[in-house]
Coordinates of C-alpha atoms in Angstrom, one line a residue:
X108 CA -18.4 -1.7 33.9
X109 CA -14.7 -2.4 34.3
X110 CA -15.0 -4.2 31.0
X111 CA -16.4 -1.4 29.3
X112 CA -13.4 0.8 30.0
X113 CA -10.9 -1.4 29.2
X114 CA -12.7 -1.8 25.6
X115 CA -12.9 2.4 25.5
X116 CA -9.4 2.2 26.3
X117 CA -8.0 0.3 23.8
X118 CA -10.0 1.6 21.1
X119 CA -8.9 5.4 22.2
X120 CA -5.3 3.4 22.1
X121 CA -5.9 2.3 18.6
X122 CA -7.3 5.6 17.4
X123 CA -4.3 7.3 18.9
X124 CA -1.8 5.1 17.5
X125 CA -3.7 5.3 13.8
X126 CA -3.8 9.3 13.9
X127 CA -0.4 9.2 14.5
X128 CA 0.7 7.2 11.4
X129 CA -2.0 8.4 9.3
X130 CA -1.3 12.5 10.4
X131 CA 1.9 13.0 8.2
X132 CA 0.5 11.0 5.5
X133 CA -2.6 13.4 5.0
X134 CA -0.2 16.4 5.8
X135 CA 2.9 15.6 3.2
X136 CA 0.7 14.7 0.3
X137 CA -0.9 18.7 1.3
X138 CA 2.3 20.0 1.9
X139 CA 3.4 18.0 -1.9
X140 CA 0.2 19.0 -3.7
X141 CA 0.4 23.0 -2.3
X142 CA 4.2 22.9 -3.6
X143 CA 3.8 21.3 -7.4
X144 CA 0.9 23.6 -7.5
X145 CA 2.9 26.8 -6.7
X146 CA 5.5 25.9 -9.1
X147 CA 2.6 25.2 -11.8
X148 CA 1.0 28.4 -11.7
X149 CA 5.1 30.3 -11.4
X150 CA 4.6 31.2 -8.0
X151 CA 8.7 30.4 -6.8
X152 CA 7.9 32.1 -3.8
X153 CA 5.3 30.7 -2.5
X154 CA 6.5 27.5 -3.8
X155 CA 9.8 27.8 -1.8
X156 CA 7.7 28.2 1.9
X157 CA 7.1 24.4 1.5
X158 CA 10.7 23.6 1.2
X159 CA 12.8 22.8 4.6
X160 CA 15.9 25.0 4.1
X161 CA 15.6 29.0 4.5
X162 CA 18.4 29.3 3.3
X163 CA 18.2 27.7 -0.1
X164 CA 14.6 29.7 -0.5
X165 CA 16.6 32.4 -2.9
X166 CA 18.8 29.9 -5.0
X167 CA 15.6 27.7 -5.7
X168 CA 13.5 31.2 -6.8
X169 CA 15.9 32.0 -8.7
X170 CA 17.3 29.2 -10.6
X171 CA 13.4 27.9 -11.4
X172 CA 12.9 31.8 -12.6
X173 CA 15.8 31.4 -15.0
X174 CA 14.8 27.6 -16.3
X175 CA 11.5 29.1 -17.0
X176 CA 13.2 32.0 -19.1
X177 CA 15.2 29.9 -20.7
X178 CA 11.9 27.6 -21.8
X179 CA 11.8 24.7 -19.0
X180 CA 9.6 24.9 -16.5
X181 CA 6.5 22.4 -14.9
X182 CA 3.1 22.2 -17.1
X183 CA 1.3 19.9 -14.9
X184 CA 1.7 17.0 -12.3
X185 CA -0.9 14.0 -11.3
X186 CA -1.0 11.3 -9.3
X187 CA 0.6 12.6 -6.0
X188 CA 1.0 9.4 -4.0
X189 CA 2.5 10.1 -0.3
X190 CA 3.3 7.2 2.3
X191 CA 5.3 7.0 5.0
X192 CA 8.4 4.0 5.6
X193 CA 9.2 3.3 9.2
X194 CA 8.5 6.5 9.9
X195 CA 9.8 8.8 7.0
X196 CA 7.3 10.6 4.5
X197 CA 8.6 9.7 1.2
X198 CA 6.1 10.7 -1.9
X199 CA 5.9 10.0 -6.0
X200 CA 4.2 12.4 -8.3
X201 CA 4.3 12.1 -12.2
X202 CA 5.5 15.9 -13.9
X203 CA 5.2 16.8 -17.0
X204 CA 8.0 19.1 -17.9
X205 CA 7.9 21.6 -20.9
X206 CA 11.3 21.6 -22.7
X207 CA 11.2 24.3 -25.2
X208 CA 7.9 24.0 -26.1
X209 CA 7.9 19.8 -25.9
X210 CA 5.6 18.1 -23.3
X211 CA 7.4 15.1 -21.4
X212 CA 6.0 13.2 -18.3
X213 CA 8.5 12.3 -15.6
X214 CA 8.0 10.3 -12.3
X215 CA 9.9 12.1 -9.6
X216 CA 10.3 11.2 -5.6
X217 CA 9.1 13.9 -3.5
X218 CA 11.6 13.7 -0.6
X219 CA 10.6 15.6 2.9
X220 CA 12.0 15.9 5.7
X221 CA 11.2 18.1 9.6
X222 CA 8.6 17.1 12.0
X223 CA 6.2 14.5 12.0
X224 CA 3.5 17.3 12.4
X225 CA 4.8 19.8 10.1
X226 CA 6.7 18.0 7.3
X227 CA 8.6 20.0 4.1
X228 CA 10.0 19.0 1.0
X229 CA 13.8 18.6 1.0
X230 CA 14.1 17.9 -2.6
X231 CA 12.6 16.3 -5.4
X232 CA 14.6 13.1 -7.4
X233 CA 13.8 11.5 -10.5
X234 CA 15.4 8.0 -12.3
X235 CA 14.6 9.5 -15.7
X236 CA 17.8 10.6 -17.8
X237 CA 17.0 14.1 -19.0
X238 CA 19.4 17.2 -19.2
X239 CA 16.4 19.3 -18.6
X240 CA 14.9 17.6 -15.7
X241 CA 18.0 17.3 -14.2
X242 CA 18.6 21.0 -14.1
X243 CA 14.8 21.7 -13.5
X244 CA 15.5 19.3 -10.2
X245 CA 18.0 21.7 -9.3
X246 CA 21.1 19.0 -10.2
X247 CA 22.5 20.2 -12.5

């Protein structure tokens, strides 16, 4: 009998211990798919509830609402890959940006940051060069 709960015990350990790492993983690639899905269908506001500061929730509506008058915005994104690095959520997606009418794909770093249980995106990054994709980024 003892033997039996110790076995129960471990394995209600292990479980613990694997819904704990595995938790923010599921959440941030939901939190990252609900946010590149708001920003595909040009809902900025609902777009800006995924990000972590309240206070930049104006600025980012508003600069994405002029890129997208001005002809840059997000067509599409794929491949939404979300993992998390001694104990930060990091994430990768693949965009593909419309510049003026022209289709590019970009890889871009999802970056969040708050709780383990509730995590937002910060920012998004990208190692491509691209004027556009910098300012659409919300660089430059």
């Amino acid at each position: 009998m003892k033997k039996k709960i110790v076995i129960i015990s471990l394995l209600v350990v292990a479980l613990s211990i694997s819904l704990f790492h595995l938790y923010p993983i599921v959440k941030g690639k939901m939190i990252a798919k609900n946010y590149l899905e708001n920003l595909v269908q040009e809902n900025y506001s609902k777009a800006s509830s995924y990000h972590i500061d309240p206070n930049q929730k104006m600025i980012l509506e508003q600069k994405l609402e002029s890129l997208k008058e001005d002809g840059v915005f997000i067509k599409s994104y794929k491949d939404i890959i979300v993992n998390s690095d001694d104990g930060w959520i990091t994430g990768k997606a693949t965009i593909t940006l419309t510049e003026n009418g022209i289709h590019a794909e970009y890889p871009i770093y999802i970056i969040f940051d708050g709780s383990r249980v509730n995590p937002l995106v910060t920012r998004l990054e990208s190692l491509a060069e691209s004027e556009n994709l910098n300012k659409w980024l919300l660089e430059g």
